[in-house]
Amino acid sequence: MRKGKIPIERIDNMASRQVTFTKRRKGLLKKAEELSILCDVEVGVVVFSTSDKLYEFASSSMKSILERYNGTKEQTQVLNPTLEAKLWKVEAENLRKQLEELRTNHRQLTGEDVSELSVEQIEHLEDQLEISSKTLRARKEVVMHRENLELHKKLNLMQQQIAQLQRKVQEEKNDQKASGSSRNTHDLNNTYDFFAPIELQLSQAETAEQVNSPKRK
């Protein structure tokens, strides 16, 4: 039956914790010894138990290992100006090489300095160009989709403005028609009626002449 994996957390049971400590301590020191032998390196391991008991392993001398450790730590924390200048020089050289590689790669991607490339290098450039083309096409689709949305919004806004202007023009035409119809009706009411009866009135001279003239028998 397969043994379950032990969770990495503090063991509450004191007896179990002591047994685990003994087994793992022996395994740790054994692995340290194997590492020093197989890889020819200096290894130093120090372990204190809960009862302050010391367990250690040193491939050479624990004292020499600790002295080397302390000296290396101090040297790392406080660098010698000469050593620091050398480190910066190495870093600058690495950055210069990276920059030159990037420039060469850029020229090759644009079709320059490809006469001396091998077939494998040319295929690698083709793969890079294909990846770049896919990225550019995807970006182009995103930008075009966004621009299309903006154009549709502007078109809808223009159509709404045109509809409003058309309604306004139609309302003004309707108002003008209504105003013209009312004015024509008023003019017709004020015109002369040719079919009305005519009343004639004689002058005073004509009336007297009719009174004084004898009636015919």
PDB file of C-alpha atoms in Angstrom:
ATOM      1  CA  MET A   1       0.000   0.000   0.000  1.00  0.00           C
ATOM      2  CA  ARG A   2       1.356   3.402  -0.986  1.00  0.00           C
ATOM      3  CA  LYS A   3       2.426   5.585   1.886  1.00  0.00           C
ATOM      4  CA  GLY A   4       0.679   8.975   2.064  1.00  0.00           C
ATOM      5  CA  LYS A   5       2.632  12.189   1.760  1.00  0.00           C
ATOM      6  CA  ILE A   6       3.384  13.808   5.104  1.00  0.00           C
ATOM      7  CA  PRO A   7       2.257  17.450   5.223  1.00  0.00           C
ATOM      8  CA  ILE A   8       5.058  19.954   5.902  1.00  0.00           C
ATOM      9  CA  GLU A   9       3.901  21.409   9.207  1.00  0.00           C
ATOM     10  CA  ARG A  10       4.823  21.181  12.875  1.00  0.00           C
ATOM     11  CA  ILE A  11       4.215  17.736  14.376  1.00  0.00           C
ATOM     12  CA  ASP A  12       2.199  18.141  17.558  1.00  0.00           C
ATOM     13  CA  ASN A  13       2.965  14.701  18.995  1.00  0.00           C
ATOM     14  CA  MET A  14       6.299  14.943  20.791  1.00  0.00           C
ATOM     15  CA  ALA A  15       7.256  11.305  20.275  1.00  0.00           C
ATOM     16  CA  SER A  16       6.487  11.423  16.566  1.00  0.00           C
ATOM     17  CA  ARG A  17       8.334  14.730  16.264  1.00  0.00           C
ATOM     18  CA  GLN A  18      11.469  13.237  17.896  1.00  0.00           C
ATOM     19  CA  VAL A  19      11.402  10.184  15.633  1.00  0.00           C
ATOM     20  CA  THR A  20      11.026  12.362  12.541  1.00  0.00           C
ATOM     21  CA  PHE A  21      13.836  14.644  13.685  1.00  0.00           C
ATOM     22  CA  THR A  22      16.222  11.716  14.167  1.00  0.00           C
ATOM     23  CA  LYS A  23      15.453  10.191  10.776  1.00  0.00           C
ATOM     24  CA  ARG A  24      15.605  13.421   8.808  1.00  0.00           C
ATOM     25  CA  ARG A  25      18.699  14.690  10.598  1.00  0.00           C
ATOM     26  CA  LYS A  26      20.606  11.536   9.667  1.00  0.00           C
ATOM     27  CA  GLY A  27      19.322  11.827   6.072  1.00  0.00           C
ATOM     28  CA  LEU A  28      20.361  15.484   5.851  1.00  0.00           C
ATOM     29  CA  LEU A  29      23.893  14.851   7.084  1.00  0.00           C
ATOM     30  CA  LYS A  30      24.213  11.859   4.762  1.00  0.00           C
ATOM     31  CA  LYS A  31      23.107  13.925   1.762  1.00  0.00           C
ATOM     32  CA  ALA A  32      25.595  16.653   2.706  1.00  0.00           C
ATOM     33  CA  GLU A  33      28.416  14.109   2.801  1.00  0.00           C
ATOM     34  CA  GLU A  34      27.386  12.649  -0.560  1.00  0.00           C
ATOM     35  CA  LEU A  35      27.241  16.124  -2.104  1.00  0.00           C
ATOM     36  CA  SER A  36      30.769  16.975  -0.916  1.00  0.00           C
ATOM     37  CA  ILE A  37      32.159  13.726  -2.319  1.00  0.00           C
ATOM     38  CA  LEU A  38      30.312  13.636  -5.633  1.00  0.00           C
ATOM     39  CA  CYS A  39      30.781  17.295  -6.536  1.00  0.00           C
ATOM     40  CA  ASP A  40      34.090  17.990  -4.743  1.00  0.00           C
ATOM     41  CA  VAL A  41      32.720  20.957  -2.836  1.00  0.00           C
ATOM     42  CA  GLU A  42      33.010  22.227   0.700  1.00  0.00           C
ATOM     43  CA  VAL A  43      29.863  21.573   2.698  1.00  0.00           C
ATOM     44  CA  GLY A  44      29.046  22.559   6.258  1.00  0.00           C
ATOM     45  CA  VAL A  45      25.804  21.708   8.058  1.00  0.00           C
ATOM     46  CA  VAL A  46      24.836  22.798  11.566  1.00  0.00           C
ATOM     47  CA  VAL A  47      21.689  21.571  13.353  1.00  0.00           C
ATOM     48  CA  PHE A  48      20.477  22.401  16.885  1.00  0.00           C
ATOM     49  CA  SER A  49      17.775  20.273  18.450  1.00  0.00           C
ATOM     50  CA  THR A  50      15.023  21.608  20.692  1.00  0.00           C
ATOM     51  CA  SER A  51      17.207  20.656  23.652  1.00  0.00           C
ATOM     52  CA  ASP A  52      20.110  22.754  22.220  1.00  0.00           C
ATOM     53  CA  LYS A  53      22.093  19.673  21.267  1.00  0.00           C
ATOM     54  CA  LEU A  54      24.491  20.319  18.384  1.00  0.00           C
ATOM     55  CA  TYR A  55      24.727  18.115  15.298  1.00  0.00           C
ATOM     56  CA  GLU A  56      27.101  19.089  12.514  1.00  0.00           C
ATOM     57  CA  PHE A  57      28.904  17.918   9.425  1.00  0.00           C
ATOM     58  CA  ALA A  58      31.901  19.510   7.705  1.00  0.00           C
ATOM     59  CA  SER A  59      33.591  18.180   4.616  1.00  0.00           C
ATOM     60  CA  SER A  60      36.924  19.665   5.749  1.00  0.00           C
ATOM     61  CA  SER A  61      36.909  21.787   8.917  1.00  0.00           C
ATOM     62  CA  MET A  62      33.891  23.582  10.308  1.00  0.00           C
ATOM     63  CA  LYS A  63      36.105  26.456  11.460  1.00  0.00           C
ATOM     64  CA  SER A  64      37.636  27.005   8.020  1.00  0.00           C
ATOM     65  CA  ILE A  65      34.231  26.756   6.393  1.00  0.00           C
ATOM     66  CA  LEU A  66      32.772  29.370   8.775  1.00  0.00           C
ATOM     67  CA  GLU A  67      35.757  31.690   8.243  1.00  0.00           C
ATOM     68  CA  ARG A  68      35.362  31.383   4.503  1.00  0.00           C
ATOM     69  CA  TYR A  69      31.644  32.004   4.813  1.00  0.00           C
ATOM     70  CA  ASN A  70      32.121  35.145   6.936  1.00  0.00           C
ATOM     71  CA  GLY A  71      34.822  36.499   4.652  1.00  0.00           C
ATOM     72  CA  THR A  72      32.729  35.962   1.532  1.00  0.00           C
ATOM     73  CA  LYS A  73      29.702  37.546   3.196  1.00  0.00           C
ATOM     74  CA  GLU A  74      31.647  40.666   4.192  1.00  0.00           C
ATOM     75  CA  GLN A  75      33.180  40.926   0.730  1.00  0.00           C
ATOM     76  CA  THR A  76      29.750  40.717  -0.823  1.00  0.00           C
ATOM     77  CA  GLN A  77      28.301  43.379   1.478  1.00  0.00           C
ATOM     78  CA  VAL A  78      31.211  45.836   1.151  1.00  0.00           C
ATOM     79  CA  LEU A  79      32.762  45.576  -2.292  1.00  0.00           C
ATOM     80  CA  ASN A  80      36.274  46.686  -3.039  1.00  0.00           C
ATOM     81  CA  PRO A  81      36.144  49.755  -5.336  1.00  0.00           C
ATOM     82  CA  THR A  82      38.387  48.008  -7.838  1.00  0.00           C
ATOM     83  CA  LEU A  83      36.233  44.890  -7.775  1.00  0.00           C
ATOM     84  CA  GLU A  84      33.068  46.953  -8.073  1.00  0.00           C
ATOM     85  CA  ALA A  85      34.505  48.767 -11.111  1.00  0.00           C
ATOM     86  CA  LYS A  86      35.311  45.409 -12.706  1.00  0.00           C
ATOM     87  CA  LEU A  87      31.766  44.188 -12.088  1.00  0.00           C
ATOM     88  CA  TRP A  88      30.312  47.317 -13.664  1.00  0.00           C
ATOM     89  CA  LYS A  89      32.652  46.923 -16.615  1.00  0.00           C
ATOM     90  CA  VAL A  90      31.537  43.329 -17.126  1.00  0.00           C
ATOM     91  CA  GLU A  91      27.888  44.395 -16.857  1.00  0.00           C
ATOM     92  CA  ALA A  92      28.423  47.182 -19.407  1.00  0.00           C
ATOM     93  CA  GLU A  93      30.095  44.764 -21.780  1.00  0.00           C
ATOM     94  CA  ASN A  94      27.199  42.320 -21.485  1.00  0.00           C
ATOM     95  CA  LEU A  95      24.700  45.092 -22.189  1.00  0.00           C
ATOM     96  CA  ARG A  96      26.745  46.226 -25.205  1.00  0.00           C
ATOM     97  CA  LYS A  97      26.714  42.696 -26.619  1.00  0.00           C
ATOM     98  CA  GLN A  98      22.970  42.398 -26.080  1.00  0.00           C
ATOM     99  CA  LEU A  99      22.417  45.737 -27.834  1.00  0.00           C
ATOM    100  CA  GLU A 100      24.541  44.672 -30.788  1.00  0.00           C
ATOM    101  CA  GLU A 101      22.639  41.388 -31.037  1.00  0.00           C
ATOM    102  CA  LEU A 102      19.342  43.270 -31.042  1.00  0.00           C
ATOM    103  CA  ARG A 103      20.558  45.615 -33.779  1.00  0.00           C
ATOM    104  CA  THR A 104      21.780  42.693 -35.884  1.00  0.00           C
ATOM    105  CA  ASN A 105      18.496  40.885 -35.404  1.00  0.00           C
ATOM    106  CA  HIS A 106      16.582  44.021 -36.413  1.00  0.00           C
ATOM    107  CA  ARG A 107      18.647  44.425 -39.601  1.00  0.00           C
ATOM    108  CA  GLN A 108      18.121  40.789 -40.487  1.00  0.00           C
ATOM    109  CA  LEU A 109      14.372  41.067 -39.931  1.00  0.00           C
ATOM    110  CA  THR A 110      14.306  43.989 -42.379  1.00  0.00           C
ATOM    111  CA  GLY A 111      16.201  41.940 -44.992  1.00  0.00           C
ATOM    112  CA  GLU A 112      19.707  43.296 -44.351  1.00  0.00           C
ATOM    113  CA  ASP A 113      22.864  41.305 -43.527  1.00  0.00           C
ATOM    114  CA  VAL A 114      21.298  37.982 -44.552  1.00  0.00           C
ATOM    115  CA  SER A 115      23.793  36.960 -47.228  1.00  0.00           C
ATOM    116  CA  GLU A 116      25.927  34.934 -44.795  1.00  0.00           C
ATOM    117  CA  LEU A 117      23.078  33.275 -42.876  1.00  0.00           C
ATOM    118  CA  SER A 118      22.629  29.524 -42.929  1.00  0.00           C
ATOM    119  CA  VAL A 119      19.393  27.780 -43.867  1.00  0.00           C
ATOM    120  CA  GLU A 120      18.618  27.140 -40.209  1.00  0.00           C
ATOM    121  CA  GLN A 121      19.113  30.817 -39.346  1.00  0.00           C
ATOM    122  CA  ILE A 122      16.936  31.915 -42.256  1.00  0.00           C
ATOM    123  CA  GLU A 123      14.186  29.525 -41.137  1.00  0.00           C
ATOM    124  CA  HIS A 124      14.461  30.977 -37.638  1.00  0.00           C
ATOM    125  CA  LEU A 125      14.022  34.484 -39.089  1.00  0.00           C
ATOM    126  CA  GLU A 126      11.012  33.290 -41.060  1.00  0.00           C
ATOM    127  CA  ASP A 127       9.451  31.941 -37.871  1.00  0.00           C
ATOM    128  CA  GLN A 128      10.052  35.258 -36.139  1.00  0.00           C
ATOM    129  CA  LEU A 129       8.507  37.168 -39.049  1.00  0.00           C
ATOM    130  CA  GLU A 130       5.494  34.857 -39.071  1.00  0.00           C
ATOM    131  CA  ILE A 131       4.955  35.386 -35.353  1.00  0.00           C
ATOM    132  CA  SER A 132       5.325  39.153 -35.806  1.00  0.00           C
ATOM    133  CA  SER A 133       2.888  39.104 -38.725  1.00  0.00           C
ATOM    134  CA  LYS A 134       0.286  37.222 -36.684  1.00  0.00           C
ATOM    135  CA  THR A 135       0.686  39.686 -33.828  1.00  0.00           C
ATOM    136  CA  LEU A 136       0.366  42.659 -36.181  1.00  0.00           C
ATOM    137  CA  ARG A 137      -2.707  41.182 -37.896  1.00  0.00           C
ATOM    138  CA  ALA A 138      -4.383  40.569 -34.560  1.00  0.00           C
ATOM    139  CA  ARG A 139      -3.602  44.126 -33.472  1.00  0.00           C
ATOM    140  CA  LYS A 140      -4.882  45.468 -36.798  1.00  0.00           C
ATOM    141  CA  GLU A 141      -8.189  43.637 -36.371  1.00  0.00           C
ATOM    142  CA  VAL A 142      -8.617  45.077 -32.887  1.00  0.00           C
ATOM    143  CA  VAL A 143      -7.886  48.623 -34.091  1.00  0.00           C
ATOM    144  CA  MET A 144     -10.189  48.302 -37.131  1.00  0.00           C
ATOM    145  CA  HIS A 145     -13.012  46.918 -34.996  1.00  0.00           C
ATOM    146  CA  ARG A 146     -12.653  49.828 -32.591  1.00  0.00           C
ATOM    147  CA  GLU A 147     -12.620  52.354 -35.448  1.00  0.00           C
ATOM    148  CA  ASN A 148     -15.708  50.737 -37.001  1.00  0.00           C
ATOM    149  CA  LEU A 149     -17.565  51.095 -33.731  1.00  0.00           C
ATOM    150  CA  GLU A 150     -16.626  54.773 -33.551  1.00  0.00           C
ATOM    151  CA  LEU A 151     -17.758  55.325 -37.158  1.00  0.00           C
ATOM    152  CA  HIS A 152     -21.098  53.627 -36.476  1.00  0.00           C
ATOM    153  CA  LYS A 153     -21.620  55.848 -33.451  1.00  0.00           C
ATOM    154  CA  LYS A 154     -20.860  58.987 -35.492  1.00  0.00           C
ATOM    155  CA  LEU A 155     -23.143  57.794 -38.323  1.00  0.00           C
ATOM    156  CA  ASN A 156     -26.033  57.166 -35.930  1.00  0.00           C
ATOM    157  CA  LEU A 157     -25.551  60.607 -34.402  1.00  0.00           C
ATOM    158  CA  MET A 158     -25.566  62.253 -37.859  1.00  0.00           C
ATOM    159  CA  GLN A 159     -28.734  60.369 -38.830  1.00  0.00           C
ATOM    160  CA  GLN A 160     -30.452  61.563 -35.653  1.00  0.00           C
ATOM    161  CA  GLN A 161     -29.415  65.164 -36.366  1.00  0.00           C
ATOM    162  CA  ILE A 162     -30.664  64.913 -39.965  1.00  0.00           C
ATOM    163  CA  ALA A 163     -34.004  63.512 -38.777  1.00  0.00           C
ATOM    164  CA  GLN A 164     -34.366  66.378 -36.312  1.00  0.00           C
ATOM    165  CA  LEU A 165     -33.625  68.928 -39.040  1.00  0.00           C
ATOM    166  CA  GLN A 166     -36.154  67.302 -41.376  1.00  0.00           C
ATOM    167  CA  ARG A 167     -38.855  67.408 -38.693  1.00  0.00           C
ATOM    168  CA  LYS A 168     -38.076  71.062 -37.991  1.00  0.00           C
ATOM    169  CA  VAL A 169     -38.276  71.981 -41.699  1.00  0.00           C
ATOM    170  CA  GLN A 170     -41.570  70.114 -42.079  1.00  0.00           C
ATOM    171  CA  GLU A 171     -43.028  71.882 -39.040  1.00  0.00           C
ATOM    172  CA  GLU A 172     -42.038  75.257 -40.488  1.00  0.00           C
ATOM    173  CA  LYS A 173     -43.681  74.358 -43.822  1.00  0.00           C
ATOM    174  CA  ASN A 174     -46.859  73.307 -42.057  1.00  0.00           C
ATOM    175  CA  ASP A 175     -46.902  76.596 -40.110  1.00  0.00           C
ATOM    176  CA  GLN A 176     -46.459  78.579 -43.328  1.00  0.00           C
ATOM    177  CA  LYS A 177     -49.298  76.685 -45.025  1.00  0.00           C
ATOM    178  CA  ALA A 178     -51.625  77.258 -42.085  1.00  0.00           C
ATOM    179  CA  SER A 179     -50.767  80.975 -42.035  1.00  0.00           C
ATOM    180  CA  GLY A 180     -51.344  81.355 -45.817  1.00  0.00           C
ATOM    181  CA  SER A 181     -54.744  79.579 -45.708  1.00  0.00           C
ATOM    182  CA  SER A 182     -56.014  81.891 -42.949  1.00  0.00           C
ATOM    183  CA  ARG A 183     -54.966  85.036 -44.876  1.00  0.00           C
ATOM    184  CA  ASN A 184     -56.672  83.886 -48.100  1.00  0.00           C
ATOM    185  CA  THR A 185     -59.942  83.254 -46.247  1.00  0.00           C
ATOM    186  CA  HIS A 186     -59.864  86.779 -44.805  1.00  0.00           C
ATOM    187  CA  ASP A 187     -59.312  88.297 -48.266  1.00  0.00           C
ATOM    188  CA  LEU A 188     -62.237  86.401 -49.746  1.00  0.00           C
ATOM    189  CA  ASN A 189     -64.545  87.651 -46.994  1.00  0.00           C
ATOM    190  CA  ASN A 190     -63.695  91.255 -47.848  1.00  0.00           C
ATOM    191  CA  THR A 191     -64.377  91.005 -51.648  1.00  0.00           C
ATOM    192  CA  TYR A 192     -67.468  92.623 -53.371  1.00  0.00           C
ATOM    193  CA  ASP A 193     -70.569  90.499 -53.812  1.00  0.00           C
ATOM    194  CA  PHE A 194     -71.723  90.960 -57.446  1.00  0.00           C
ATOM    195  CA  PHE A 195     -74.954  89.065 -56.861  1.00  0.00           C
ATOM    196  CA  ALA A 196     -76.305  91.253 -54.041  1.00  0.00           C
ATOM    197  CA  PRO A 197     -79.518  93.299 -54.873  1.00  0.00           C
ATOM    198  CA  ILE A 198     -78.951  96.913 -55.979  1.00  0.00           C
ATOM    199  CA  GLU A 199     -81.013  99.747 -54.478  1.00  0.00           C
ATOM    200  CA  LEU A 200     -81.265 102.939 -56.546  1.00  0.00           C
ATOM    201  CA  GLN A 201     -82.223 106.334 -55.004  1.00  0.00           C
ATOM    202  CA  LEU A 202     -83.409 109.216 -57.102  1.00  0.00           C
ATOM    203  CA  SER A 203     -82.162 112.738 -56.626  1.00  0.00           C
ATOM    204  CA  GLN A 204     -84.491 115.533 -55.338  1.00  0.00           C
ATOM    205  CA  ALA A 205     -84.935 117.176 -58.819  1.00  0.00           C
ATOM    206  CA  GLU A 206     -86.015 113.901 -60.416  1.00  0.00           C
ATOM    207  CA  THR A 207     -88.495 113.331 -57.563  1.00  0.00           C
ATOM    208  CA  ALA A 208     -90.123 116.782 -57.910  1.00  0.00           C
ATOM    209  CA  GLU A 209     -90.445 116.363 -61.688  1.00  0.00           C
ATOM    210  CA  GLN A 210     -92.301 113.132 -61.204  1.00  0.00           C
ATOM    211  CA  VAL A 211     -94.733 114.777 -58.743  1.00  0.00           C
ATOM    212  CA  ASN A 212     -95.545 117.851 -60.899  1.00  0.00           C
ATOM    213  CA  SER A 213     -96.038 116.010 -64.201  1.00  0.00           C
ATOM    214  CA  PRO A 214     -99.738 115.160 -64.917  1.00  0.00           C
ATOM    215  CA  LYS A 215    -100.795 111.621 -65.036  1.00  0.00           C
ATOM    216  CA  ARG A 216    -101.604 110.278 -68.396  1.00  0.00           C
ATOM    217  CA  LYS A 217    -105.180 109.189 -69.013  1.00  0.00           C
TER     218      LYS A 217
END
